[in-house]
PDB file of C-alpha atoms in Angstrom:
ATOM      1  CA  ARG S   1     -13.966  -3.101  14.654  1.00 61.00           C
ATOM      2  CA  LYS S   2     -14.320  -3.832  10.523  1.00 73.00           C
ATOM      3  CA  GLU S   3     -11.993  -6.071   9.055  1.00 88.00           C
ATOM      4  CA  VAL S   4      -9.531  -4.250   6.544  1.00 93.00           C
ATOM      5  CA  GLU S   5      -9.915  -0.227   6.885  1.00 94.00           C
ATOM      6  CA  GLN S   6      -8.906   2.461   5.315  1.00 94.00           C
ATOM      7  CA  ASP S   7      -9.078   6.621   4.891  1.00 88.00           C
ATOM      8  CA  PRO S   8     -11.390   6.378   1.757  1.00 86.00           C
ATOM      9  CA  GLY S   9      -9.730   9.859   0.989  1.00 87.00           C
ATOM     10  CA  PRO S  10      -9.520  11.612  -1.106  1.00 92.00           C
ATOM     11  CA  PHE S  11      -6.014  12.128  -1.982  1.00 94.00           C
ATOM     12  CA  ASN S  12      -5.575  15.384  -3.692  1.00 96.00           C
ATOM     13  CA  VAL S  13      -1.979  15.494  -4.670  1.00 97.00           C
ATOM     14  CA  PRO S  14       0.130  17.543  -7.390  1.00 97.00           C
ATOM     15  CA  GLU S  15       2.629  15.286  -9.932  1.00 98.00           C
ATOM     16  CA  GLY S  16       6.204  14.643  -8.452  1.00 97.00           C
ATOM     17  CA  ALA S  17       4.651  13.845  -5.356  1.00 97.00           C
ATOM     18  CA  THR S  18       5.586  11.832  -2.907  1.00 97.00           C
ATOM     19  CA  VAL S  19       2.383  10.258  -1.437  1.00 97.00           C
ATOM     20  CA  ALA S  20       1.324   7.310   1.229  1.00 96.00           C
ATOM     21  CA  PHE S  21      -1.543   5.186   2.181  1.00 93.00           C
ATOM     22  CA  ASN S  22      -2.176   3.244   5.402  1.00 94.00           C
ATOM     23  CA  CYS S  23      -4.665   0.445   5.512  1.00 95.00           C
ATOM     24  CA  THR S  24      -5.319  -1.304   9.428  1.00 96.00           C
ATOM     25  CA  TYR S  25      -6.906  -4.835   9.480  1.00 95.00           C
ATOM     26  CA  SER S  26      -8.568  -6.736  12.901  1.00 93.00           C
ATOM     27  CA  ASN S  27      -7.140 -10.314  12.180  1.00 90.00           C
ATOM     28  CA  SER S  28      -3.996 -10.896  13.362  1.00 90.00           C
ATOM     29  CA  ALA S  29      -3.645 -14.551  12.747  1.00 89.00           C
ATOM     30  CA  SER S  30      -4.232 -12.400   8.419  1.00 89.00           C
ATOM     31  CA  GLN S  31      -1.748 -14.066   6.271  1.00 86.00           C
ATOM     32  CA  SER S  32      -1.189 -12.484   2.594  1.00 89.00           C
ATOM     33  CA  PHE S  33      -2.018  -8.717   2.193  1.00 93.00           C
ATOM     34  CA  PHE S  34      -2.125  -6.996  -1.650  1.00 94.00           C
ATOM     35  CA  TRP S  35      -2.351  -3.881  -3.120  1.00 96.00           C
ATOM     36  CA  TYR S  36      -5.510  -3.415  -6.064  1.00 96.00           C
ATOM     37  CA  ARG S  37      -5.995  -1.334  -8.282  1.00 97.00           C
ATOM     38  CA  GLN S  38      -9.335   0.403  -9.131  1.00 96.00           C
ATOM     39  CA  ASP S  39      -9.448   2.775 -12.112  1.00 96.00           C
ATOM     40  CA  CYS S  40     -12.527   4.540 -12.771  1.00 92.00           C
ATOM     41  CA  ARG S  41     -15.990   2.456 -13.161  1.00 90.00           C
ATOM     42  CA  LYS S  42     -13.126  -0.946 -13.971  1.00 95.00           C
ATOM     43  CA  GLU S  43     -12.249  -3.995 -12.987  1.00 96.00           C
ATOM     44  CA  PRO S  44     -10.279  -3.843  -9.886  1.00 96.00           C
ATOM     45  CA  LYS S  45      -5.933  -5.095 -10.529  1.00 95.00           C
ATOM     46  CA  LEU S  46      -3.249  -6.544  -9.244  1.00 94.00           C
ATOM     47  CA  LEU S  47      -1.318  -3.655  -8.944  1.00 96.00           C
ATOM     48  CA  MET S  48       1.850  -5.466  -6.116  1.00 94.00           C
ATOM     49  CA  SER S  49       1.578  -8.176  -2.974  1.00 91.00           C
ATOM     50  CA  VAL S  50       2.621  -7.445   0.333  1.00 92.00           C
ATOM     51  CA  TYR S  51       5.817  -8.877   2.201  1.00 84.00           C
ATOM     52  CA  SER S  52       7.514  -8.030   5.445  1.00 85.00           C
ATOM     53  CA  SER S  53      10.391  -7.534   4.383  1.00 86.00           C
ATOM     54  CA  GLY S  54       8.607  -4.847   2.033  1.00 87.00           C
ATOM     55  CA  ASN S  55       9.090  -4.906  -1.575  1.00 92.00           C
ATOM     56  CA  GLU S  56       9.232  -2.131  -3.872  1.00 94.00           C
ATOM     57  CA  ASP S  57       8.193  -2.113  -7.725  1.00 94.00           C
ATOM     58  CA  GLY S  58       9.149   0.503  -9.483  1.00 96.00           C
ATOM     59  CA  ARG S  59       7.170   3.917  -8.051  1.00 97.00           C
ATOM     60  CA  PHE S  60       5.264   1.672  -5.342  1.00 97.00           C
ATOM     61  CA  THR S  61       6.774   0.471  -2.273  1.00 97.00           C
ATOM     62  CA  ALA S  62       4.512  -1.457  -0.195  1.00 96.00           C
ATOM     63  CA  GLN S  63       4.754  -3.011   2.958  1.00 95.00           C
ATOM     64  CA  LEU S  64       3.276  -4.364   6.132  1.00 95.00           C
ATOM     65  CA  ASN S  65       3.791  -4.070  10.089  1.00 93.00           C
ATOM     66  CA  ARG S  66       2.707  -7.236  12.197  1.00 92.00           C
ATOM     67  CA  ALA S  67       3.027  -6.124  15.214  1.00 93.00           C
ATOM     68  CA  SER S  68       0.648  -3.106  14.819  1.00 93.00           C
ATOM     69  CA  GLN S  69      -1.463  -4.694  11.729  1.00 94.00           C
ATOM     70  CA  TYR S  70      -1.589  -1.685   9.506  1.00 92.00           C
ATOM     71  CA  ILE S  71       0.263  -1.912   5.253  1.00 95.00           C
ATOM     72  CA  SER S  72       1.134   1.075   3.837  1.00 95.00           C
ATOM     73  CA  LEU S  73       1.395   1.794   0.294  1.00 97.00           C
ATOM     74  CA  LEU S  74       4.121   4.401  -1.074  1.00 97.00           C
ATOM     75  CA  ILE S  75       3.927   6.319  -4.547  1.00 97.00           C
ATOM     76  CA  ARG S  76       6.431   8.434  -5.559  1.00 98.00           C
ATOM     77  CA  ASP S  77       7.126  11.056  -8.602  1.00 98.00           C
ATOM     78  CA  SER S  78       3.286  10.586  -8.818  1.00 98.00           C
ATOM     79  CA  LYS S  79       1.963  10.836 -12.435  1.00 98.00           C
ATOM     80  CA  LEU S  80      -1.296  11.441 -13.898  1.00 97.00           C
ATOM     81  CA  SER S  81      -1.863   8.003 -14.302  1.00 97.00           C
ATOM     82  CA  ASP S  82      -1.665   7.570 -11.265  1.00 98.00           C
ATOM     83  CA  SER S  83      -4.973   8.909 -10.432  1.00 97.00           C
ATOM     84  CA  ALA S  84      -7.694   5.714  -8.719  1.00 97.00           C
ATOM     85  CA  THR S  85      -8.784   4.104  -6.045  1.00 96.00           C
ATOM     86  CA  TYR S  86      -6.522   2.272  -4.231  1.00 97.00           C
ATOM     87  CA  LEU S  87      -7.706  -1.118  -2.863  1.00 96.00           C
ATOM     88  CA  CYS S  88      -5.729  -3.401   0.767  1.00 95.00           C
ATOM     89  CA  VAL S  89      -6.419  -6.825   0.234  1.00 93.00           C
ATOM     90  CA  VAL S  90      -6.123  -9.243   3.087  1.00 92.00           C
ATOM     91  CA  SER S  91      -6.636 -12.421   3.951  1.00 88.00           C
ATOM     92  CA  PRO S  92      -7.988 -13.821   7.162  1.00 80.00           C
ATOM     93  CA  SER S  93      -6.350 -17.479   7.098  1.00 73.00           C
ATOM     94  CA  GLY S  94      -6.280 -20.798   4.821  1.00 67.00           C
ATOM     95  CA  ASN S  95      -9.003 -21.087   1.870  1.00 69.00           C
ATOM     96  CA  THR S  96     -10.696 -18.072   3.374  1.00 78.00           C
ATOM     97  CA  PRO S  97     -11.656 -15.063   0.782  1.00 85.00           C
ATOM     98  CA  LEU S  98     -10.144 -12.229   0.631  1.00 88.00           C
ATOM     99  CA  VAL S  99     -11.410  -9.122   2.721  1.00 90.00           C
ATOM    100  CA  PHE S 100     -10.831  -6.225   1.020  1.00 93.00           C
ATOM    101  CA  GLY S 101     -10.803  -2.652   2.407  1.00 94.00           C
ATOM    102  CA  LYS S 102     -13.603   0.336   0.566  1.00 93.00           C
ATOM    103  CA  GLY S 103     -10.381   2.016  -1.190  1.00 94.00           C
ATOM    104  CA  THR S 104      -8.178   5.107  -0.837  1.00 95.00           C
ATOM    105  CA  ARG S 105      -8.920   8.196  -3.622  1.00 95.00           C
ATOM    106  CA  LEU S 106      -6.181   8.934  -5.610  1.00 96.00           C
ATOM    107  CA  SER S 107      -6.713  12.309  -8.132  1.00 97.00           C
ATOM    108  CA  VAL S 108      -2.928  13.157  -9.357  1.00 97.00           C
ATOM    109  CA  ILE S 109      -3.689  16.916 -10.832  1.00 96.00           C
ATOM    110  CA  ALA S 110      -1.573  18.527 -12.649  1.00 94.00           C
TER     111      ALA S 110
ATOM    112  CA  ASN I   1      -6.720 -14.358 -23.423  1.00 63.00           C
ATOM    113  CA  ALA I   2     -10.567 -13.874 -22.195  1.00 75.00           C
ATOM    114  CA  GLY I   3      -9.348 -14.391 -18.472  1.00 94.00           C
ATOM    115  CA  VAL I   4     -12.941 -13.916 -17.077  1.00 97.00           C
ATOM    116  CA  THR I   5     -15.891 -13.170 -19.088  1.00 97.00           C
ATOM    117  CA  GLN I   6     -18.982 -11.273 -17.824  1.00 97.00           C
ATOM    118  CA  THR I   7     -22.148 -11.326 -19.540  1.00 97.00           C
ATOM    119  CA  PRO I   8     -24.393  -9.237 -19.771  1.00 97.00           C
ATOM    120  CA  LYS I   9     -22.514  -5.859 -19.501  1.00 97.00           C
ATOM    121  CA  PHE I  10     -25.603  -4.254 -18.474  1.00 97.00           C
ATOM    122  CA  ARG I  11     -29.480  -4.737 -17.843  1.00 97.00           C
ATOM    123  CA  VAL I  12     -32.230  -2.998 -16.233  1.00 97.00           C
ATOM    124  CA  LEU I  13     -35.055  -4.910 -14.626  1.00 96.00           C
ATOM    125  CA  LYS I  14     -38.554  -4.536 -13.038  1.00 97.00           C
ATOM    126  CA  THR I  15     -39.334  -5.394  -9.828  1.00 97.00           C
ATOM    127  CA  GLY I  16     -39.746  -8.893  -9.091  1.00 97.00           C
ATOM    128  CA  GLN I  17     -38.161  -9.674 -12.721  1.00 97.00           C
ATOM    129  CA  SER I  18     -35.589 -13.055 -12.414  1.00 96.00           C
ATOM    130  CA  MET I  19     -32.296 -12.971 -13.862  1.00 96.00           C
ATOM    131  CA  THR I  20     -28.707 -14.820 -14.690  1.00 97.00           C
ATOM    132  CA  LEU I  21     -25.280 -13.120 -14.298  1.00 98.00           C
ATOM    133  CA  LEU I  22     -23.130 -15.470 -16.298  1.00 98.00           C
ATOM    134  CA  CYS I  23     -19.495 -15.200 -14.721  1.00 98.00           C
ATOM    135  CA  ALA I  24     -16.634 -18.030 -17.293  1.00 98.00           C
ATOM    136  CA  GLN I  25     -12.984 -18.216 -16.706  1.00 97.00           C
ATOM    137  CA  ASP I  26     -10.834 -20.116 -19.657  1.00 96.00           C
ATOM    138  CA  MET I  27      -8.007 -20.380 -16.705  1.00 94.00           C
ATOM    139  CA  ASN I  28      -8.596 -23.634 -14.808  1.00 94.00           C
ATOM    140  CA  HIS I  29      -8.356 -21.985 -11.223  1.00 94.00           C
ATOM    141  CA  GLU I  30     -11.010 -23.678  -9.021  1.00 93.00           C
ATOM    142  CA  TYR I  31     -11.913 -20.535  -6.550  1.00 94.00           C
ATOM    143  CA  MET I  32     -14.130 -18.536  -8.044  1.00 96.00           C
ATOM    144  CA  TYR I  33     -16.510 -15.360  -6.439  1.00 97.00           C
ATOM    145  CA  TRP I  34     -18.831 -13.350  -6.858  1.00 98.00           C
ATOM    146  CA  TYR I  35     -19.622  -9.685  -5.508  1.00 97.00           C
ATOM    147  CA  ARG I  36     -21.468  -6.412  -5.254  1.00 97.00           C
ATOM    148  CA  GLN I  37     -19.634  -2.474  -5.686  1.00 96.00           C
ATOM    149  CA  ASP I  38     -22.036   0.045  -4.102  1.00 94.00           C
ATOM    150  CA  PRO I  39     -21.224   3.887  -4.188  1.00 86.00           C
ATOM    151  CA  GLY I  40     -19.187   3.451  -0.541  1.00 80.00           C
ATOM    152  CA  MET I  41     -19.750   0.119   0.273  1.00 83.00           C
ATOM    153  CA  GLY I  42     -16.852  -1.281  -1.473  1.00 87.00           C
ATOM    154  CA  LEU I  43     -16.331  -4.631  -2.606  1.00 93.00           C
ATOM    155  CA  ARG I  44     -18.923  -6.401  -0.795  1.00 94.00           C
ATOM    156  CA  LEU I  45     -18.527 -10.857  -1.175  1.00 95.00           C
ATOM    157  CA  ILE I  46     -22.133 -12.625  -2.393  1.00 97.00           C
ATOM    158  CA  HIS I  47     -21.033 -16.173  -2.862  1.00 97.00           C
ATOM    159  CA  TYR I  48     -17.931 -18.072  -3.643  1.00 96.00           C
ATOM    160  CA  SER I  49     -16.761 -22.050  -5.534  1.00 95.00           C
ATOM    161  CA  VAL I  50     -14.133 -23.077  -4.042  1.00 93.00           C
ATOM    162  CA  GLY I  51     -14.676 -25.778  -6.527  1.00 93.00           C
ATOM    163  CA  GLU I  52     -17.002 -27.422  -9.332  1.00 95.00           C
ATOM    164  CA  GLY I  53     -20.428 -28.139  -7.957  1.00 94.00           C
ATOM    165  CA  THR I  54     -19.226 -26.208  -4.440  1.00 95.00           C
ATOM    166  CA  THR I  55     -20.780 -22.662  -3.293  1.00 97.00           C
ATOM    167  CA  ALA I  56     -20.401 -21.034  -0.678  1.00 96.00           C
ATOM    168  CA  LYS I  57     -22.020 -17.861   1.606  1.00 96.00           C
ATOM    169  CA  GLY I  58     -20.636 -14.697   1.107  1.00 94.00           C
ATOM    170  CA  GLU I  59     -21.035 -11.252   3.600  1.00 92.00           C
ATOM    171  CA  VAL I  60     -24.199 -10.079   1.364  1.00 96.00           C
ATOM    172  CA  PRO I  61     -25.968 -13.794  -0.596  1.00 97.00           C
ATOM    173  CA  ASP I  62     -29.672 -12.640   0.337  1.00 97.00           C
ATOM    174  CA  GLY I  63     -31.573 -12.766  -2.197  1.00 96.00           C
ATOM    175  CA  TYR I  64     -29.211 -13.814  -4.772  1.00 98.00           C
ATOM    176  CA  ASN I  65     -28.531 -17.511  -5.483  1.00 97.00           C
ATOM    177  CA  VAL I  66     -24.996 -19.628  -7.031  1.00 98.00           C
ATOM    178  CA  SER I  67     -25.123 -22.268  -9.087  1.00 97.00           C
ATOM    179  CA  ARG I  68     -20.717 -24.027 -10.109  1.00 97.00           C
ATOM    180  CA  LEU I  69     -21.977 -27.356 -12.199  1.00 95.00           C
ATOM    181  CA  LYS I  70     -19.286 -26.702 -14.810  1.00 96.00           C
ATOM    182  CA  LYS I  71     -15.188 -25.244 -13.650  1.00 96.00           C
ATOM    183  CA  GLN I  72     -15.683 -23.048 -15.592  1.00 97.00           C
ATOM    184  CA  ASN I  73     -18.719 -21.573 -14.574  1.00 97.00           C
ATOM    185  CA  PHE I  74     -20.129 -19.906 -12.266  1.00 98.00           C
ATOM    186  CA  LEU I  75     -23.994 -19.052 -12.542  1.00 98.00           C
ATOM    187  CA  LEU I  76     -25.710 -15.860  -9.704  1.00 98.00           C
ATOM    188  CA  GLY I  77     -29.674 -15.565  -9.950  1.00 98.00           C
ATOM    189  CA  LEU I  78     -32.191 -13.497  -8.607  1.00 96.00           C
ATOM    190  CA  GLU I  79     -35.512 -15.512  -8.184  1.00 92.00           C
ATOM    191  CA  SER I  80     -37.019 -12.080  -7.211  1.00 96.00           C
ATOM    192  CA  ALA I  81     -35.098  -8.593  -8.026  1.00 96.00           C
ATOM    193  CA  ALA I  82     -34.973  -5.307  -6.032  1.00 97.00           C
ATOM    194  CA  PRO I  83     -33.730  -2.625  -6.561  1.00 97.00           C
ATOM    195  CA  SER I  84     -31.493  -2.575  -2.980  1.00 96.00           C
ATOM    196  CA  GLN I  85     -29.688  -4.872  -6.075  1.00 97.00           C
ATOM    197  CA  THR I  86     -28.888  -2.344  -8.208  1.00 97.00           C
ATOM    198  CA  SER I  87     -25.397  -2.052  -8.491  1.00 97.00           C
ATOM    199  CA  VAL I  88     -21.948  -3.651 -10.755  1.00 97.00           C
ATOM    200  CA  TYR I  89     -21.613  -6.971 -10.163  1.00 98.00           C
ATOM    201  CA  PHE I  90     -17.924  -7.821 -10.377  1.00 98.00           C
ATOM    202  CA  CYS I  91     -17.092 -12.155 -11.107  1.00 98.00           C
ATOM    203  CA  ALA I  92     -13.165 -13.206 -10.114  1.00 96.00           C
ATOM    204  CA  SER I  93     -11.248 -16.086 -10.096  1.00 95.00           C
ATOM    205  CA  SER I  94      -8.406 -17.122  -8.253  1.00 91.00           C
ATOM    206  CA  ILE I  95      -5.782 -19.744  -7.712  1.00 79.00           C
ATOM    207  CA  THR I  96      -3.693 -18.791  -5.794  1.00 75.00           C
ATOM    208  CA  GLY I  97      -4.462 -15.544  -3.667  1.00 73.00           C
ATOM    209  CA  GLU I  98      -4.713 -13.224  -6.660  1.00 86.00           C
ATOM    210  CA  LEU I  99      -8.366 -12.883  -8.277  1.00 92.00           C
ATOM    211  CA  PHE I 100      -8.978 -11.735 -11.436  1.00 94.00           C
ATOM    212  CA  PHE I 101     -11.507  -9.909 -12.093  1.00 96.00           C
ATOM    213  CA  GLY I 102     -14.660  -9.995 -15.298  1.00 97.00           C
ATOM    214  CA  GLU I 103     -14.934  -6.039 -16.479  1.00 97.00           C
ATOM    215  CA  GLY I 104     -18.730  -6.416 -14.168  1.00 97.00           C
ATOM    216  CA  SER I 105     -21.956  -6.631 -14.461  1.00 97.00           C
ATOM    217  CA  ARG I 106     -24.067  -3.746 -13.707  1.00 97.00           C
ATOM    218  CA  LEU I 107     -27.468  -3.901 -12.656  1.00 97.00           C
ATOM    219  CA  THR I 108     -30.494  -1.111 -12.236  1.00 97.00           C
ATOM    220  CA  VAL I 109     -33.567  -2.324 -10.885  1.00 97.00           C
ATOM    221  CA  LEU I 110     -36.400  -0.163 -10.918  1.00 96.00           C
TER     222      LEU I 110
END
């Protein structure tokens, strides 16, 4: 089982739709979790951290389920500008480097 | 603010040639990383450093060497380039888990 697995997509959704991505991780000792966003031919950038209690930033909601070892990202009221690849990122433990999923591609269509 | 700067941004090499990619960060971060990104493969860690004078192997270190002589710089070397090393290379730095990426260096080996 890969350390971090994501559905590669692409997810093609109309403007205004709600879309959810899931990500599973294999290391139950993992400590920190993040969603990064990567635009085409650009570098990844942090979208949001994921906390056990869940967290929300505008139209974006991230949740963590430690028991099932998965992380989710919900995007409400999708905009054209949300089109990008979303990377699930896990910190295994301590000073171990972050592990990236392969990403889920989202295309929001007018 | 410059953040993380990579040079060069584009390079074409012939098989067997050598080259060095330079990464510079002005955020006083301890941790620095080199990743490569290939279609369908996601980001894969080549080497990383947890501080000046230290380096460690990542997931795909073969064919690459690194040096961290100064805290702000992290160099990635290819001693004898191969076509399999055609990729986009990203440098990143971090201090508390969030990674800050450079804009990437596109390398083509013919």
